[in-house]
Short mmCIF file of C-alpha atoms in Angstrom, two decimals:
data_model
loop_
_atom_site.label_atom_id
_atom_site.label_comp_id
_atom_site.label_asym_id
_atom_site.label_seq_id
_atom_site.Cartn_x
_atom_site.Cartn_y
_atom_site.Cartn_z
CA MET A 756 -10.62 23.69 -29.47
CA ALA A 757 -12.97 20.87 -30.52
CA ILE A 758 -15.44 23.32 -31.99
CA THR A 759 -12.63 25.16 -33.78
CA VAL A 760 -11.22 22.19 -35.69
CA LEU A 761 -14.62 20.91 -36.82
CA SER A 762 -15.69 24.41 -37.84
CA GLN A 763 -12.43 24.87 -39.74
CA ILE A 764 -13.11 21.66 -41.65
CA LYS A 765 -16.72 22.65 -42.33
CA ASN A 766 -15.85 26.13 -43.59
CA ASN A 767 -12.99 25.04 -45.86
CA TYR A 768 -13.96 21.54 -47.00
CA HIS A 769 -15.25 22.81 -50.36
CA ARG A 770 -11.76 24.15 -51.16
CA LEU A 771 -10.20 20.70 -51.02
CA SER A 772 -9.50 18.48 -54.02
CA GLU A 773 -10.92 14.97 -54.00
CA ALA A 774 -7.62 13.50 -52.79
CA GLU A 775 -7.39 16.13 -50.04
CA GLN A 776 -10.95 15.40 -48.95
CA GLN A 777 -10.04 11.74 -48.64
CA VAL A 778 -7.19 12.76 -46.32
CA ILE A 779 -9.52 14.77 -44.07
CA ASN A 780 -12.18 12.05 -44.17
CA TYR A 781 -9.62 9.50 -42.99
CA CYS A 782 -8.46 11.78 -40.19
CA LEU A 783 -12.06 12.43 -39.10
CA ASN A 784 -12.78 8.70 -38.96
CA THR A 785 -9.52 7.89 -37.15
CA LYS A 786 -8.95 10.72 -34.63
CA MET A 787 -5.78 9.08 -33.27
CA ILE A 788 -3.46 11.15 -31.11
CA ASP A 789 -0.51 9.19 -32.51
CA LEU A 790 -1.63 9.48 -36.13
CA LYS A 791 1.40 9.62 -38.44
CA LEU A 792 1.83 11.10 -41.91
CA ARG A 793 3.17 7.77 -43.11
CA MET A 794 0.03 6.03 -41.89
CA ILE A 795 -2.18 8.37 -43.93
CA GLU A 796 0.05 7.96 -46.99
CA GLN A 797 -0.30 4.17 -46.82
CA GLU A 798 -4.01 4.04 -46.01
CA VAL A 799 -5.28 6.77 -48.35
CA HIS A 800 -2.60 6.32 -51.05
CA VAL A 801 -1.61 9.96 -51.22
CA SER A 802 1.71 11.79 -50.95
CA ALA A 803 2.90 13.79 -47.95
CA PRO A 804 2.59 17.09 -49.88
CA THR A 805 -1.07 16.29 -50.58
CA ILE A 806 -1.67 15.73 -46.85
CA MET A 807 -0.01 18.99 -45.91
CA ARG A 808 -1.96 20.89 -48.59
CA ALA A 809 -5.20 19.53 -47.13
CA ILE A 810 -4.25 20.60 -43.61
CA SER A 811 -3.09 24.01 -44.82
CA LYS A 812 -6.33 24.64 -46.71
CA ILE A 813 -8.42 24.10 -43.57
CA GLY A 814 -6.26 26.56 -41.67
CA TYR A 815 -3.42 24.63 -40.01
CA THR A 816 0.29 24.96 -40.68
CA SER A 817 1.21 22.17 -38.26
CA PHE A 818 0.14 18.55 -38.64
CA THR A 819 0.82 18.00 -34.94
CA VAL A 820 -1.55 20.76 -33.83
CA PHE A 821 -4.24 19.58 -36.26
CA LYS A 822 -4.19 15.94 -35.14
CA HIS A 823 -4.19 16.89 -31.44
CA GLU A 824 -7.22 19.13 -31.82
CA LEU A 825 -9.00 16.54 -33.92
CA ALA A 826 -8.24 13.70 -31.51
CA PHE A 827 -10.15 15.48 -28.76
CA ALA A 828 -12.95 16.87 -30.94
CA ASP A 829 -16.53 16.09 -29.99
CA SER A 830 -17.49 13.36 -32.44
CA SER A 831 -21.17 13.96 -31.77
CA ALA A 832 -21.00 17.51 -33.13
CA ASN A 833 -22.85 17.78 -36.42
CA ASP A 834 -21.41 20.57 -38.52
CA TYR A 835 -23.14 19.42 -41.69
CA ALA A 836 -26.83 20.29 -42.07
CA PRO A 837 -28.95 17.48 -43.61
CA TYR A 838 -31.61 17.99 -46.24
CA GLU A 839 -34.86 19.26 -44.79
CA SER A 840 -37.21 16.85 -46.55
CA VAL A 841 -37.42 13.80 -48.80
CA GLU A 842 -38.89 16.03 -51.50
CA GLU A 843 -35.77 18.21 -51.41
CA ILE A 844 -33.54 15.16 -51.82
CA ILE A 845 -35.53 13.87 -54.80
CA LEU A 846 -35.68 17.28 -56.47
CA ASN A 847 -31.93 17.75 -56.05
CA ILE A 848 -31.19 14.38 -57.67
CA GLN A 849 -33.65 15.05 -60.49
CA ASN A 850 -32.08 18.42 -61.25
CA ASP A 851 -28.54 17.02 -61.22
CA THR A 852 -29.52 14.12 -63.49
CA GLN A 853 -31.23 16.43 -65.97
CA LYS A 854 -28.19 18.69 -66.08
CA THR A 855 -25.83 15.74 -66.48
CA THR A 856 -27.73 14.21 -69.39
CA ALA A 857 -28.31 17.59 -71.06
CA ASN A 858 -24.60 18.42 -70.94
CA ILE A 859 -23.36 15.16 -72.47
CA ASP A 860 -21.59 15.90 -75.74
CA PRO A 861 -22.57 13.15 -78.24
CA ASN A 862 -19.26 13.54 -80.07
CA GLU A 863 -17.25 13.02 -76.87
CA LEU A 864 -19.47 10.07 -75.94
CA ASN A 865 -19.08 8.42 -79.34
CA ASP A 866 -15.33 9.00 -79.36
CA ILE A 867 -14.93 7.28 -75.99
CA VAL A 868 -17.05 4.34 -77.16
CA LYS A 869 -15.06 4.13 -80.41
CA ASN A 870 -11.79 4.09 -78.46
CA ILE A 871 -13.04 1.34 -76.15
CA LEU A 872 -14.19 -0.81 -79.07
CA SER A 873 -10.98 -0.37 -81.04
CA ALA A 874 -8.60 -0.84 -78.09
CA HIS A 875 -6.56 -3.98 -77.62
CA ARG A 876 -6.89 -3.56 -73.84
CA CYS A 877 -8.94 -1.18 -71.67
CA PHE A 878 -7.53 0.07 -68.37
CA ILE A 879 -10.38 1.36 -66.20
CA ILE A 880 -9.22 3.61 -63.33
CA GLY A 881 -11.18 4.61 -60.25
CA VAL A 882 -9.88 5.57 -56.80
CA GLY A 883 -11.54 6.15 -53.45
CA SER A 884 -15.32 5.97 -53.63
CA SER A 885 -15.14 6.03 -57.44
CA SER A 886 -13.42 2.62 -57.42
CA GLY A 887 -16.74 0.75 -57.24
CA ILE A 888 -17.94 2.44 -60.44
CA ALA A 889 -14.70 1.54 -62.23
CA LYS A 890 -14.90 -2.10 -61.12
CA PHE A 891 -18.54 -2.47 -62.13
CA PHE A 892 -18.04 -0.79 -65.52
CA SER A 893 -14.97 -2.92 -66.21
CA LYS A 894 -16.90 -6.09 -65.37
CA LYS A 895 -19.80 -5.13 -67.65
CA ILE A 896 -17.63 -4.46 -70.68
CA GLN A 897 -15.72 -7.69 -69.99
CA GLN A 898 -19.04 -9.52 -70.28
CA SER A 899 -19.49 -7.82 -73.65
CA GLY A 900 -16.30 -9.42 -74.93
CA ILE A 901 -13.90 -6.53 -74.34
CA TRP A 902 -10.54 -7.01 -72.60
CA SER A 903 -10.70 -4.85 -69.51
CA ASN A 904 -9.22 -4.56 -66.02
CA ALA A 905 -10.09 -2.19 -63.17
CA PHE A 906 -7.20 -0.36 -61.47
CA THR A 907 -8.09 1.12 -58.08
CA GLU A 908 -4.88 1.14 -56.05
CA HIS A 909 -1.89 3.50 -56.10
CA SER A 910 0.82 1.05 -57.18
CA PRO A 911 -1.06 -0.68 -60.07
CA ILE A 912 -2.21 2.70 -61.43
CA SER A 913 1.35 4.06 -61.32
CA ASN A 914 2.51 1.00 -63.29
CA ILE A 915 0.07 1.53 -66.18
CA PRO A 916 2.54 3.67 -68.22
CA PHE A 917 4.97 0.72 -68.18
CA ILE A 918 2.29 -1.67 -69.42
CA ALA A 919 0.07 0.26 -71.82
CA ASN A 920 0.89 1.02 -75.46
CA GLU A 921 -0.71 2.98 -78.29
CA ASN A 922 -3.14 0.14 -79.02
CA ASP A 923 -4.66 0.39 -75.54
CA TYR A 924 -7.14 2.80 -73.95
CA ILE A 925 -7.46 4.24 -70.45
CA LEU A 926 -10.78 5.39 -68.96
CA ILE A 927 -10.80 7.24 -65.63
CA PHE A 928 -13.70 7.73 -63.23
CA SER A 929 -12.86 10.58 -60.85
CA LEU A 930 -15.30 13.05 -59.34
CA GLY A 931 -12.67 15.68 -58.53
CA GLY A 932 -9.92 14.75 -60.99
CA HIS A 933 -7.15 15.88 -58.64
CA GLU A 934 -5.35 12.65 -57.68
CA ASP A 935 -1.69 13.44 -58.36
CA TYR A 936 -0.53 9.90 -59.07
CA VAL A 937 -3.42 9.32 -61.52
CA THR A 938 -2.53 12.52 -63.37
CA GLU A 939 1.12 11.46 -63.51
CA ALA A 940 0.18 8.02 -64.86
CA ILE A 941 -2.03 9.50 -67.60
CA PHE A 942 0.59 12.08 -68.56
CA SER A 943 3.30 9.40 -68.82
CA SER A 944 0.95 7.21 -70.87
CA ALA A 945 0.08 10.09 -73.20
CA ILE A 946 3.78 10.47 -74.01
CA LYS A 947 3.57 6.90 -75.36
CA ASN A 948 0.51 7.89 -77.46
CA VAL A 949 -1.93 6.02 -75.24
CA LYS A 950 -5.37 7.64 -75.53
CA SER A 951 -7.47 8.30 -72.44
CA GLY A 952 -10.97 9.40 -71.46
CA LEU A 953 -12.24 11.02 -68.27
CA ILE A 954 -15.63 10.77 -66.54
CA SER A 955 -15.56 13.50 -63.90
CA GLY A 956 -17.50 16.12 -62.01
CA ASN A 957 -14.80 18.72 -62.53
CA SER A 958 -13.63 20.34 -65.76
CA ASP A 959 -11.06 22.46 -63.93
CA SER A 960 -8.25 19.96 -63.44
CA GLU A 961 -4.96 19.06 -65.05
CA LEU A 962 -6.31 15.57 -65.68
CA PHE A 963 -9.19 17.06 -67.69
CA GLN A 964 -6.67 18.89 -69.87
CA ILE A 965 -4.54 15.79 -70.49
CA CYS A 966 -7.27 13.33 -71.46
CA ASN A 967 -8.31 13.07 -75.11
CA ASN A 968 -12.03 13.01 -74.32
CA SER A 969 -14.17 13.77 -71.30
CA LEU A 970 -17.74 13.70 -70.01
CA VAL A 971 -18.62 15.92 -67.06
CA ALA A 972 -21.27 15.12 -64.46
CA SER A 973 -23.34 17.80 -62.78
CA GLN A 974 -23.64 17.98 -59.01
CA SER A 975 -25.17 20.60 -56.76
CA THR A 976 -23.20 21.62 -53.70
CA PRO A 977 -24.02 18.81 -51.23
CA LYS A 978 -25.49 19.59 -47.83
CA ARG A 979 -23.27 16.96 -46.19
CA LYS A 980 -19.87 17.66 -47.68
CA ARG A 981 -17.89 14.86 -46.06
CA LEU A 982 -19.02 12.42 -48.72
CA ARG A 983 -19.99 13.67 -52.15
CA SER A 984 -22.31 11.50 -54.22
CA ARG A 985 -20.94 9.59 -57.22
CA LEU A 986 -24.46 9.04 -58.54
CA GLN A 987 -23.99 11.24 -61.60
CA LEU A 988 -20.79 9.40 -62.50
CA GLU A 989 -22.89 6.22 -62.44
CA VAL A 990 -25.48 7.89 -64.69
CA ILE A 991 -22.79 8.64 -67.27
CA ALA A 992 -21.32 5.15 -66.89
CA ASP A 993 -24.73 3.62 -67.68
CA ILE A 994 -25.22 5.87 -70.72
CA LEU A 995 -21.71 5.02 -71.89
CA PHE A 996 -22.32 1.28 -71.52
CA GLU A 997 -25.70 1.37 -73.28
CA THR A 998 -24.13 3.31 -76.15
CA LEU A 999 -21.37 0.70 -76.27
CA LEU A 1000 -23.94 -2.10 -76.54
CA LEU A 1001 -25.78 -0.18 -79.26
CA LYS A 1002 -22.59 0.03 -81.33
CA ILE A 1003 -21.80 -3.65 -80.77
CA ASN A 1004 -25.32 -4.73 -81.80
CA THR A 1005 -25.18 -2.49 -84.86
CA ARG A 1006 -21.91 -4.09 -85.90
CA TYR A 1007 -23.46 -7.53 -85.38
CA ARG A 1008 -26.48 -6.74 -87.55
CA LEU A 1009 -24.38 -5.24 -90.32
CA GLY A 1010 -21.76 -7.97 -90.15
#
């Protein structure tokens, strides 16, 4: 049974959205026999349907069966093969970075920068392991004289449509782009003519379709799929910030 549940996760992990991966990651780290759906909802900030979709995609129709098998799984089992050498790691990062920078659309980049500079307020969204990028980017543009706040929790993000107006701008950092409550918040904000931009590793998401502008990071299929790297999101964030500073300095010189 222990081998079965870990193998099921290994074989189907790539099918999960980012939010669904966070659900499975939490379950893997917890392995509690009395784990409750409500507990996952509160800790991971996802809905019950998202949890059940994650469990279904890895081959279980019953949450009870899944958590029982996982609770007794051999935690020492390593179903995720590591890279074989340091050279392979470096080459993989180099290739991803080259692809990311080569695929950046200057028009999309400039539009996002223009929207940030012209906005009355900037709402910077990042959830899960993308939250650190959102916080750091928000802090850097604050230091450049731009009103900005980072939103990284379910409730504050869901409240953005009630706060933002057409003079504001929303920028989202999300590797997968599949967080339901983020998508709902952006859709509700768009109805109020609030513009938004997306920095993501996935162009196949509803969030990608809703946002006015987007920049997509490149990432090879990771060897250890439990935690996907946000490095390429950080690469785009740095390029975005440097472009922002360039525009600010140009304004200063001309003004």
